[in-house]
Short mmCIF file of C-alpha atoms in Angstrom, two decimals:
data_model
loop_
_atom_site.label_atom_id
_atom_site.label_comp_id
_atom_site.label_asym_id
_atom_site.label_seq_id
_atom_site.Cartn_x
_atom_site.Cartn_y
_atom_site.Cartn_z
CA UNK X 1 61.04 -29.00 -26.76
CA UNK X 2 59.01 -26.20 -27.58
CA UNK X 3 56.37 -26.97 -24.46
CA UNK X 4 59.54 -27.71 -22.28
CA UNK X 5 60.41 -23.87 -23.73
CA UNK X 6 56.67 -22.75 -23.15
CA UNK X 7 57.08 -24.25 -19.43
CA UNK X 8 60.32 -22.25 -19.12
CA UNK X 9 58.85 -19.24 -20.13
CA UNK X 10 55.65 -19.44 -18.23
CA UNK X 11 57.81 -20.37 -15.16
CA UNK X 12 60.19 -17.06 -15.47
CA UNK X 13 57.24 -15.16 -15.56
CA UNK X 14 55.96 -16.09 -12.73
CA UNK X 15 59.13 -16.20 -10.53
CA UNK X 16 60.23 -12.23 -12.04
CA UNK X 17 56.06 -11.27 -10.70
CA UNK X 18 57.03 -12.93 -6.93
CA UNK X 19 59.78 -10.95 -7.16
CA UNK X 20 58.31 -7.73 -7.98
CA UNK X 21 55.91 -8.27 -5.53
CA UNK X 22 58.64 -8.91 -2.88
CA UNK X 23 60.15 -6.03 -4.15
CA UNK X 24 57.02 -3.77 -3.53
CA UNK X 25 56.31 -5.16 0.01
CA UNK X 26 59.98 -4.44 1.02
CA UNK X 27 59.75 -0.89 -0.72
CA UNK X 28 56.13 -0.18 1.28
CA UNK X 29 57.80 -1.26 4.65
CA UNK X 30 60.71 0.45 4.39
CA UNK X 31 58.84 3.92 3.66
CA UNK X 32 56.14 2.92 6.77
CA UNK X 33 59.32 2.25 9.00
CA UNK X 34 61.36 5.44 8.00
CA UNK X 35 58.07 7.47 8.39
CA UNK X 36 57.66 5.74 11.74
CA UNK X 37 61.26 6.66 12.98
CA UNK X 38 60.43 10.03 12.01
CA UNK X 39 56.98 10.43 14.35
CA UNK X 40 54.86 10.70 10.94
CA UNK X 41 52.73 7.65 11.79
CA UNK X 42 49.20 8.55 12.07
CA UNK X 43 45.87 6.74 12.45
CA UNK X 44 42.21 7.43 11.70
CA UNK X 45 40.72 10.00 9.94
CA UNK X 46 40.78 12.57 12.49
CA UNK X 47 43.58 14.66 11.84
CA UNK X 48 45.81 14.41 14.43
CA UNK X 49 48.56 16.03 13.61
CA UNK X 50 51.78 14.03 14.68
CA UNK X 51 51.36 11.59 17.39
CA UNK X 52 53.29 7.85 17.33
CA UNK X 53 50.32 6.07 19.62
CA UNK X 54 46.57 6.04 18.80
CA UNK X 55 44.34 6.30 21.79
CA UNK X 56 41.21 4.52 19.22
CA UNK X 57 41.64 1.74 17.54
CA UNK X 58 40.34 1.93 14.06
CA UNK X 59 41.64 2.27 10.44
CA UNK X 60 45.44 1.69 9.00
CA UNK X 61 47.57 4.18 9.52
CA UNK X 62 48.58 7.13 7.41
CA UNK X 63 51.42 9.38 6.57
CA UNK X 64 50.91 12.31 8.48
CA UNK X 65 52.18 16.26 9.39
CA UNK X 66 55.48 17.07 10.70
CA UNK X 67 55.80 20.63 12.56
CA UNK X 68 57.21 23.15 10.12
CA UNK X 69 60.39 24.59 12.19
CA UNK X 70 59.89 27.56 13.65
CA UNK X 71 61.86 31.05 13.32
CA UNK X 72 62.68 32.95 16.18
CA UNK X 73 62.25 36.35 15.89
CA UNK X 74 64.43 39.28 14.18
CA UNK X 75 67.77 38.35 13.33
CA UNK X 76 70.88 40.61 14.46
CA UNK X 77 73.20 41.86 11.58
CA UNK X 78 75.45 38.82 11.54
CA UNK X 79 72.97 36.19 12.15
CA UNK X 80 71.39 34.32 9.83
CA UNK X 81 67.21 34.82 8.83
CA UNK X 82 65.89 32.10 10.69
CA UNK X 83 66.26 30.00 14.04
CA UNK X 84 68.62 26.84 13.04
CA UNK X 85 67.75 24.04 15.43
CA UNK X 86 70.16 22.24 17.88
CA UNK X 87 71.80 18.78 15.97
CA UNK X 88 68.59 15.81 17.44
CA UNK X 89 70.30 13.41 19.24
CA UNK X 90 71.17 10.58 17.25
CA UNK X 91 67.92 8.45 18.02
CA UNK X 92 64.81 10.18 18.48
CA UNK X 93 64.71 7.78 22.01
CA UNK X 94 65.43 9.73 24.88
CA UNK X 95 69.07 9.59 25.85
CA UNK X 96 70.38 8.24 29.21
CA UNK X 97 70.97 11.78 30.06
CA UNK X 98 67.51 13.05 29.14
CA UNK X 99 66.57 10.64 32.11
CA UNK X 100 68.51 12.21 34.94
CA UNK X 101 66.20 14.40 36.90
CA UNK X 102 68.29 13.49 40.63
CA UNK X 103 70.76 16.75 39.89
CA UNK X 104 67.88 19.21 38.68
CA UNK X 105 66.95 21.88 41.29
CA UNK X 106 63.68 21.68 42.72
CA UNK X 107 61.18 23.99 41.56
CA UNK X 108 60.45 27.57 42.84
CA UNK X 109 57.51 27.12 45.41
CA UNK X 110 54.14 27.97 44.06
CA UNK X 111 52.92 31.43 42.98
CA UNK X 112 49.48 32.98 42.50
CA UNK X 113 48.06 32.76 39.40
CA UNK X 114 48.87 35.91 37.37
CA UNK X 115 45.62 37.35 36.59
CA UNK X 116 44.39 37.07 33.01
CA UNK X 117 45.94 38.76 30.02
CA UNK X 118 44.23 42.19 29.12
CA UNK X 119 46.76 44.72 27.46
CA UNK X 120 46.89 44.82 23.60
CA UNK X 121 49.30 41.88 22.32
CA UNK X 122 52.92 42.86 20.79
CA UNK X 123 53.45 42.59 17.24
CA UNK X 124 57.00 42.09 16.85
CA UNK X 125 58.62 44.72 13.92
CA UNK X 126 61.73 41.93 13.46
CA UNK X 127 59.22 38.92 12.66
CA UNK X 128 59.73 37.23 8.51
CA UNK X 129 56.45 38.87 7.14
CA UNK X 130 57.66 42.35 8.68
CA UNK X 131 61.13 41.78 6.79
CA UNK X 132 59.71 41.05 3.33
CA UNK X 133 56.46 44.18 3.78
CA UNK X 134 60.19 46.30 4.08
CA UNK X 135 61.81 44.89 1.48
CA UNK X 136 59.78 44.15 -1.09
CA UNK X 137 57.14 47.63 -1.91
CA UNK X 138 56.45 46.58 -5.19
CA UNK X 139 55.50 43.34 -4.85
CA UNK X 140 51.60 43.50 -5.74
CA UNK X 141 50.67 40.69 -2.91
CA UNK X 142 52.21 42.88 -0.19
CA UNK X 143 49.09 45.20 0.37
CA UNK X 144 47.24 42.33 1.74
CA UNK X 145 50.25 40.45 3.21
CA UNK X 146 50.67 43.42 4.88
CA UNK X 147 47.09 44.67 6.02
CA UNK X 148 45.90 41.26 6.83
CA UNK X 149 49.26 39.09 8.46
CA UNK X 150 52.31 41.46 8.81
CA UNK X 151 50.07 44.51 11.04
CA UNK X 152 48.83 41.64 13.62
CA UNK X 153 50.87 40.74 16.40
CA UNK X 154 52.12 37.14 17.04
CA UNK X 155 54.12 34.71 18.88
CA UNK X 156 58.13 34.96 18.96
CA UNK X 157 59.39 31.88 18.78
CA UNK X 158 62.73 30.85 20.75
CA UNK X 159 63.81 27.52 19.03
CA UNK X 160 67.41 27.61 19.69
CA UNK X 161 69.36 26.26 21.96
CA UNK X 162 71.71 28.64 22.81
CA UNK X 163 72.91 28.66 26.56
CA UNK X 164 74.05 32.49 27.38
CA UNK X 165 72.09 34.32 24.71
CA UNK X 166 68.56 33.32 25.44
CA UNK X 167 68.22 36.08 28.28
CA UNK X 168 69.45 38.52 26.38
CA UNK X 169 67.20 37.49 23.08
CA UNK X 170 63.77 37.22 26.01
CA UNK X 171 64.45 40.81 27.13
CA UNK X 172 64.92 42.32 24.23
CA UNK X 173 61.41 41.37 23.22
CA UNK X 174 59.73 41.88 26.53
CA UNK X 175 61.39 45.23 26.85
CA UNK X 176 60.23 46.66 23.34
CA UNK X 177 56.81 45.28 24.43
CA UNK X 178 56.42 47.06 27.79
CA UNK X 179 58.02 50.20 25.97
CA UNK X 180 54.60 49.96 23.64
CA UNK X 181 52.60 48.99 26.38
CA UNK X 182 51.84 45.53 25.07
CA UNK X 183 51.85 42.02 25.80
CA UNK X 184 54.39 39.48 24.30
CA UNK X 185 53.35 36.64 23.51
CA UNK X 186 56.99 34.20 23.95
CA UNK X 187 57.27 30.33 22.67
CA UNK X 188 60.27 28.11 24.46
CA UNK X 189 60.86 25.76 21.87
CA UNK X 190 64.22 23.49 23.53
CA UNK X 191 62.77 20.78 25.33
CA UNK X 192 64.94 17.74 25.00
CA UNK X 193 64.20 15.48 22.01
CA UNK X 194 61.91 17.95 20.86
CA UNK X 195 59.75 16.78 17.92
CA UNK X 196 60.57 12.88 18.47
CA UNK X 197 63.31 13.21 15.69
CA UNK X 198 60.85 15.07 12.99
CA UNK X 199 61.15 17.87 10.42
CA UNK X 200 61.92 20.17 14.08
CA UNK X 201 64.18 18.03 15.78
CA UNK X 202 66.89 19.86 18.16
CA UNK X 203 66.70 21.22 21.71
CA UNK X 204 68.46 20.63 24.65
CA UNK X 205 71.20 17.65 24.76
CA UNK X 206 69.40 16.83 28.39
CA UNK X 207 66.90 17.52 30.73
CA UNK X 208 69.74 19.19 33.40
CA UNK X 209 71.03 21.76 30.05
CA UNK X 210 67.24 21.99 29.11
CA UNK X 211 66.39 23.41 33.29
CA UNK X 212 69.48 25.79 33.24
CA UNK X 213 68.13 27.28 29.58
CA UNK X 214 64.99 27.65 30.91
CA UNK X 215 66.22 29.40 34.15
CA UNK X 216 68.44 31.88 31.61
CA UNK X 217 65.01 32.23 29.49
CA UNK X 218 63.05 33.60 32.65
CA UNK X 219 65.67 35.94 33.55
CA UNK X 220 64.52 38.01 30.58
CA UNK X 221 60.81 37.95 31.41
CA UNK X 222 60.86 41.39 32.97
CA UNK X 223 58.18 42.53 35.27
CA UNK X 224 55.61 43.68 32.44
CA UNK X 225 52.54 41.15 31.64
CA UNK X 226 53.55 38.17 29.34
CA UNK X 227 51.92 34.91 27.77
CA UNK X 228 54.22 32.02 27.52
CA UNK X 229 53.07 29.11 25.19
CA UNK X 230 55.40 25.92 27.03
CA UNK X 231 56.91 23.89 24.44
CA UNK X 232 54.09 22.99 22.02
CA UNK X 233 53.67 19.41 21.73
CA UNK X 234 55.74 18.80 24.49
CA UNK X 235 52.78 17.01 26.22
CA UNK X 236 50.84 15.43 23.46
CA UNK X 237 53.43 14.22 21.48
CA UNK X 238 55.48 12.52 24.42
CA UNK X 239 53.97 9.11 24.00
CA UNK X 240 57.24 8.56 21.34
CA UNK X 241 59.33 8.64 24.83
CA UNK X 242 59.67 5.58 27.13
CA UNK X 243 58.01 5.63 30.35
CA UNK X 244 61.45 7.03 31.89
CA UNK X 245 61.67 9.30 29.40
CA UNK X 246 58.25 10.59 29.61
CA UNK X 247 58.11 11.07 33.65
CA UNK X 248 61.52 13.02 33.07
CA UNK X 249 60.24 15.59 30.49
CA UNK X 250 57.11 16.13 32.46
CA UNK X 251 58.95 16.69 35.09
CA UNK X 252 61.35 19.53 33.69
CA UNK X 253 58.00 21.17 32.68
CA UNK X 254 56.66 21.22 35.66
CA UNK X 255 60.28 22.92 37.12
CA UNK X 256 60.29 25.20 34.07
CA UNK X 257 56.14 26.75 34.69
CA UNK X 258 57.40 27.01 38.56
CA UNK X 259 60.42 29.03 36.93
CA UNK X 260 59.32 31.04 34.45
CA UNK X 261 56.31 32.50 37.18
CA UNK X 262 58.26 32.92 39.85
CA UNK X 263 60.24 34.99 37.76
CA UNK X 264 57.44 37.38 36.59
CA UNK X 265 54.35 36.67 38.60
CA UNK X 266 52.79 38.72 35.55
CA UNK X 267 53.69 36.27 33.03
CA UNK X 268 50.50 33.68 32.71
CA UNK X 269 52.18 30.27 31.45
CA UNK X 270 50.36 27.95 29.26
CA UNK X 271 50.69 24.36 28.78
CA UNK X 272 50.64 21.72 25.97
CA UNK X 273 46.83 20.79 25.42
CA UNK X 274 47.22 19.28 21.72
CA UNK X 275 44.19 20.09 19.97
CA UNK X 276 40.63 18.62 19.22
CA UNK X 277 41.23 15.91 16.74
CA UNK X 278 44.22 14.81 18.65
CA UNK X 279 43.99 12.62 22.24
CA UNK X 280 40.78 12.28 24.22
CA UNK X 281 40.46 15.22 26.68
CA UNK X 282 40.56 12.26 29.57
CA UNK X 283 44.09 11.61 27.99
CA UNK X 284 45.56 15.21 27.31
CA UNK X 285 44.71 16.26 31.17
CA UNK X 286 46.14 13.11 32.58
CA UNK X 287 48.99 13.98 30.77
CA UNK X 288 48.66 17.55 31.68
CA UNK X 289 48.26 16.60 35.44
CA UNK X 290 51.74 14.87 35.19
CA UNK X 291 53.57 17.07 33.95
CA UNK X 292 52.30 19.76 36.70
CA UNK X 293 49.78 21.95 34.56
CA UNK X 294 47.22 22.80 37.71
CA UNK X 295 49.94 23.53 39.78
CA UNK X 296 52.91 25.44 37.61
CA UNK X 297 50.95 26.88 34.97
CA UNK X 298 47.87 28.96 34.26
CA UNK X 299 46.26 26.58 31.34
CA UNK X 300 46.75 25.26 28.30
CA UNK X 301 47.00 26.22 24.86
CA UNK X 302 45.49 24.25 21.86
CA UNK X 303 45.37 23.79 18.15
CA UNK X 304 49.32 25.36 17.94
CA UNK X 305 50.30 25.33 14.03
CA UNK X 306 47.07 23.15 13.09
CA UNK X 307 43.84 24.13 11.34
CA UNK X 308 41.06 22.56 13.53
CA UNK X 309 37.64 25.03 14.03
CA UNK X 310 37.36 27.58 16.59
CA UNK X 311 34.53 26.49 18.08
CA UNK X 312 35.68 22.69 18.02
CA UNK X 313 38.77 24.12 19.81
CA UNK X 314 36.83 26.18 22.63
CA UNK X 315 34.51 22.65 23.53
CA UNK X 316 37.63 20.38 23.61
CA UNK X 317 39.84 23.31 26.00
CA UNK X 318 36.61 23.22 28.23
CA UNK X 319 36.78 19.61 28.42
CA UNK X 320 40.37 19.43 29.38
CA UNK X 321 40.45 21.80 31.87
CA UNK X 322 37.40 20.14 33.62
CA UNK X 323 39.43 16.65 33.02
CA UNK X 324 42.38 18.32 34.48
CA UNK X 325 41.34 20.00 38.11
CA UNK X 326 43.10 22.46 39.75
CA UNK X 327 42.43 26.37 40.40
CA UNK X 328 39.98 28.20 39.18
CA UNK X 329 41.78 30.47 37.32
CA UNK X 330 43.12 28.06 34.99
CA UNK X 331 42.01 29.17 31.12
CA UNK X 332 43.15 28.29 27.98
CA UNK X 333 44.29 30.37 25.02
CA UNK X 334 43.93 28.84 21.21
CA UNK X 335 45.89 29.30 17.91
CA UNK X 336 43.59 30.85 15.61
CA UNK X 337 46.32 31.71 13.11
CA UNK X 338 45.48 29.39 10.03
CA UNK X 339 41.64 27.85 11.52
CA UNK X 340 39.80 30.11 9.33
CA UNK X 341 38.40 27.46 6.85
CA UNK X 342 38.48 24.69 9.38
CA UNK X 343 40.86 21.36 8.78
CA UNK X 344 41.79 20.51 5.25
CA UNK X 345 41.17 16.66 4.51
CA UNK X 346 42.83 13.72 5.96
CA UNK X 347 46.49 13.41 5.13
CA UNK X 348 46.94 17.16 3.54
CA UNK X 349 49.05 18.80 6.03
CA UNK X 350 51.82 21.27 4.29
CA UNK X 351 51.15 24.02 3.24
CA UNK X 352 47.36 22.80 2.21
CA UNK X 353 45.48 24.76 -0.47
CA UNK X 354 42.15 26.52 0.22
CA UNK X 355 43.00 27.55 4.44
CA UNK X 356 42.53 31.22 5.48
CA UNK X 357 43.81 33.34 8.43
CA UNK X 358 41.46 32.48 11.52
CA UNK X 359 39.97 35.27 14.33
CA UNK X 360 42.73 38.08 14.95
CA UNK X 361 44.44 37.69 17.40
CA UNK X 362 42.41 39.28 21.27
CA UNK X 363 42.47 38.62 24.56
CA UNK X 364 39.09 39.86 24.48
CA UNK X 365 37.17 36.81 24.00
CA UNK X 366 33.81 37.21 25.88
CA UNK X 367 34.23 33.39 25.91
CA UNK X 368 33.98 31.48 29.68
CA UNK X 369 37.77 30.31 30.31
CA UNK X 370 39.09 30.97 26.75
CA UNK X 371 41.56 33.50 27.65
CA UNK X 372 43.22 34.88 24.03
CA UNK X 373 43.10 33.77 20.26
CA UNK X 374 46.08 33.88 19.44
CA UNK X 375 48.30 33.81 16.54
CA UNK X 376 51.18 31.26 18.04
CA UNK X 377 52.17 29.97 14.61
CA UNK X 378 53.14 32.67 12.19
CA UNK X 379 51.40 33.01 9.48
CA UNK X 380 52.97 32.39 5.97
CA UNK X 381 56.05 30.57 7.17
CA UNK X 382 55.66 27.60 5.65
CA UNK X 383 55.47 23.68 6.64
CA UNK X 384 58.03 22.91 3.95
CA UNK X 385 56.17 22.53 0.59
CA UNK X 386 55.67 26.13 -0.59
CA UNK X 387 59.42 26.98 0.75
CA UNK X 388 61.73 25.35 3.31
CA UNK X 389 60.32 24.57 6.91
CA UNK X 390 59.60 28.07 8.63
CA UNK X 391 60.50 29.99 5.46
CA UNK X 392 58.55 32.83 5.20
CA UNK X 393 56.19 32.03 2.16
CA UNK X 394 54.54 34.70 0.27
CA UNK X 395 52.53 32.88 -2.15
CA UNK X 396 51.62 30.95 1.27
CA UNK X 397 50.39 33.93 3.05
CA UNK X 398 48.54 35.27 0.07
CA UNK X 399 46.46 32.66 0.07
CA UNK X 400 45.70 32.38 3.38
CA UNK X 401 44.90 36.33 3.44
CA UNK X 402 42.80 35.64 0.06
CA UNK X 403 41.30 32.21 1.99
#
């Protein structure tokens, strides 16, 4: 009996270890699928910051960045202190709506190129860090939160959808910015399954409400010069769509860069380039080339909310602008906003320690087709770890202005 017991025992053992082990593996691939459904899936050690395909093969994949949401600009009395994004749809695959491009207008015919930006940028007094300089004097980071972050002038995000309010929220911006003699610098953010589901899901229920926001978003462009950054990772994150889905997105880019110029033949529109550690620059201007880049735009913009180097970023716009054709006036502008320090490691992606604010924002370069540094992702508002996604951060922008 007792080595019938001892068998027992030794047999328990061993089936309660199987089934901790089955317990594990079921744990590991439920995390690797939700992160999947999310867009989070990342390969190699390159940093890319949220893509669902690899272009190289190589090592296992890794949990990687989502976008921290961004804010619009400054809120009216009654609204609340940050952009809310649209409900996603309920799968981050595009719905059979999103698909239906036979009822969208044709684009505008071509325009010129609007010649490149050269009047001082806008620095917009209703932006987070502006809010908390005012109301908080005796804070002792705000010297340097102030000096170094809230006296630069940045993007202003428009990341709602909100169909007969986004003219009126455009031209209030470009108007204060032609009353100061400056250049906005304005970020549509509604593209149709924007974000593939992630941490800054929303947008447009369809590509036929995303072309009539648009159309309401260039009525408030004005006449005065502009930069607008197209939908950031619009381009370079669209391999999450189906083939349908991707051909229809490209295509609604391609009416909105036709729109938004013919509009303001001032305003110089820039389109998804992803950044260096991302797809090959083959890839990114194929992509580009689709979605109508060289012929509705005036470039690309790279590196938008990530950390990659300056210089790394300058070589890789270079390359896809050769890759990509078209006129000669096509340039590219980069966000240098949180670069200063280069990339933090593999896998550290919100809110990572030991980053610093990048070049200030110029669109005097002296750099051959780099047309601005600029500062598209605000500084301070967080990715979701020091404060909620696009909370303004304090402790987050001291340390970048300390970086």
């Amino acid at each position: 009996m007792p080595g019938i017991r001892a068998q027992r025992r030794t047999t328990h053992r061993a089936r309660r270890r199987a089934a901790r082990r089955h317990g594990l593996l079921a744990v590991a691939s439920a995390v690797v699928a939700i992160g999947a459904a999310a867009g989070l899936i990342e390969a190699g050690q390159d940093d890319r910051r949220r893509t669902t395909a690899v272009p190289e093969p190589t090592p296992p994949p890794v949990l990687q960045p989502l976008p921290a949401v961004p804010t619009t600009r400054a809120p009216s009395p009654t609204a609340s202190p940050s952009a809310t994004p649209s409900p996603a749809p309920a799968s981050p695959s595009p719905s059979p709506s999103a698909s239906r491009t036979s009822a969208a207008p044709a684009p505008p015919p071509p325009t010129a190129p609007a010649p490149p930006p050269r009047n001082r940028l806008f620095r917009d007094p209703g932006s987070q860090v502006v809010q908390w300089v005012r109301a908080n004097p005796d804070d002792p980071r705000r010297p340097l939160i102030e000096s170094r972050i809230a006296a630069q002038p940045a993007a202003v995000w428009f990341a709602q959808y909100n169909p007969g309010e986004v003219a009126g929220e455009v031209r209030a911006v470009t108007r204060s910015a032609a009353a100061a003699g400056r250049t906005p610098v304005l970020v549509p953010y509604a593209i149709p399954d924007r974000d593939c589901g992630g941490a800054s899901q929303g947008g447009a229920p369809d590509i036929a409400a995303y072309d009539a926001w648009i159309r309401e978003f260039a009525q408030g462009l004005g006449a005065g010069p502009a930069i607008v950054i197209l939908e950031p990772d619009a381009i370079a994150l669209a391999d999450c769509l189906t083939a349908e889905g991707r051909a229809a997105r490209f295509a609604a880019l391609a009416r909105a860069g036709s729109t938004l110029r013919a509009a303001n033949p001032k305003a110089r529109v820039y389109f998804d380039g992803g950044h260096s550690g991302w797809h090959p620059p083959a890839k990114q201007a194929a992509a580009l080339r689709a979605a109508g880049a060289a012929t509705s735009g005036d470039g690309i913009f790279t590196n938008v909310a990530n950390f990659r180097p300056t210089a790394d970023e300058r070589t890789y716009a270079r390359q896809v602008l050769a890759a990509l054709g078209g006129p000669s006036a096509l340039g590219a502008v980069i966000d240098t906003s949180r670069n200063g320090n280069g990339a933090p490691a593999p896998g550290q992606w919100c809110d990572p320690e030991g980053r610093a604010l990048g070049q200030p924002p110029t669109t005097q370069t002296g750099e051959r087709l780099i047309d601005a540094y600029l500062w598209v992702k605000l500084p301070g508002e967080s990715d979701g770890c020091t404060a909620a996604p696009g909370a303004f951060s304090p402790e987050y922008a001291h340390g970048l202005a300390t970086g």
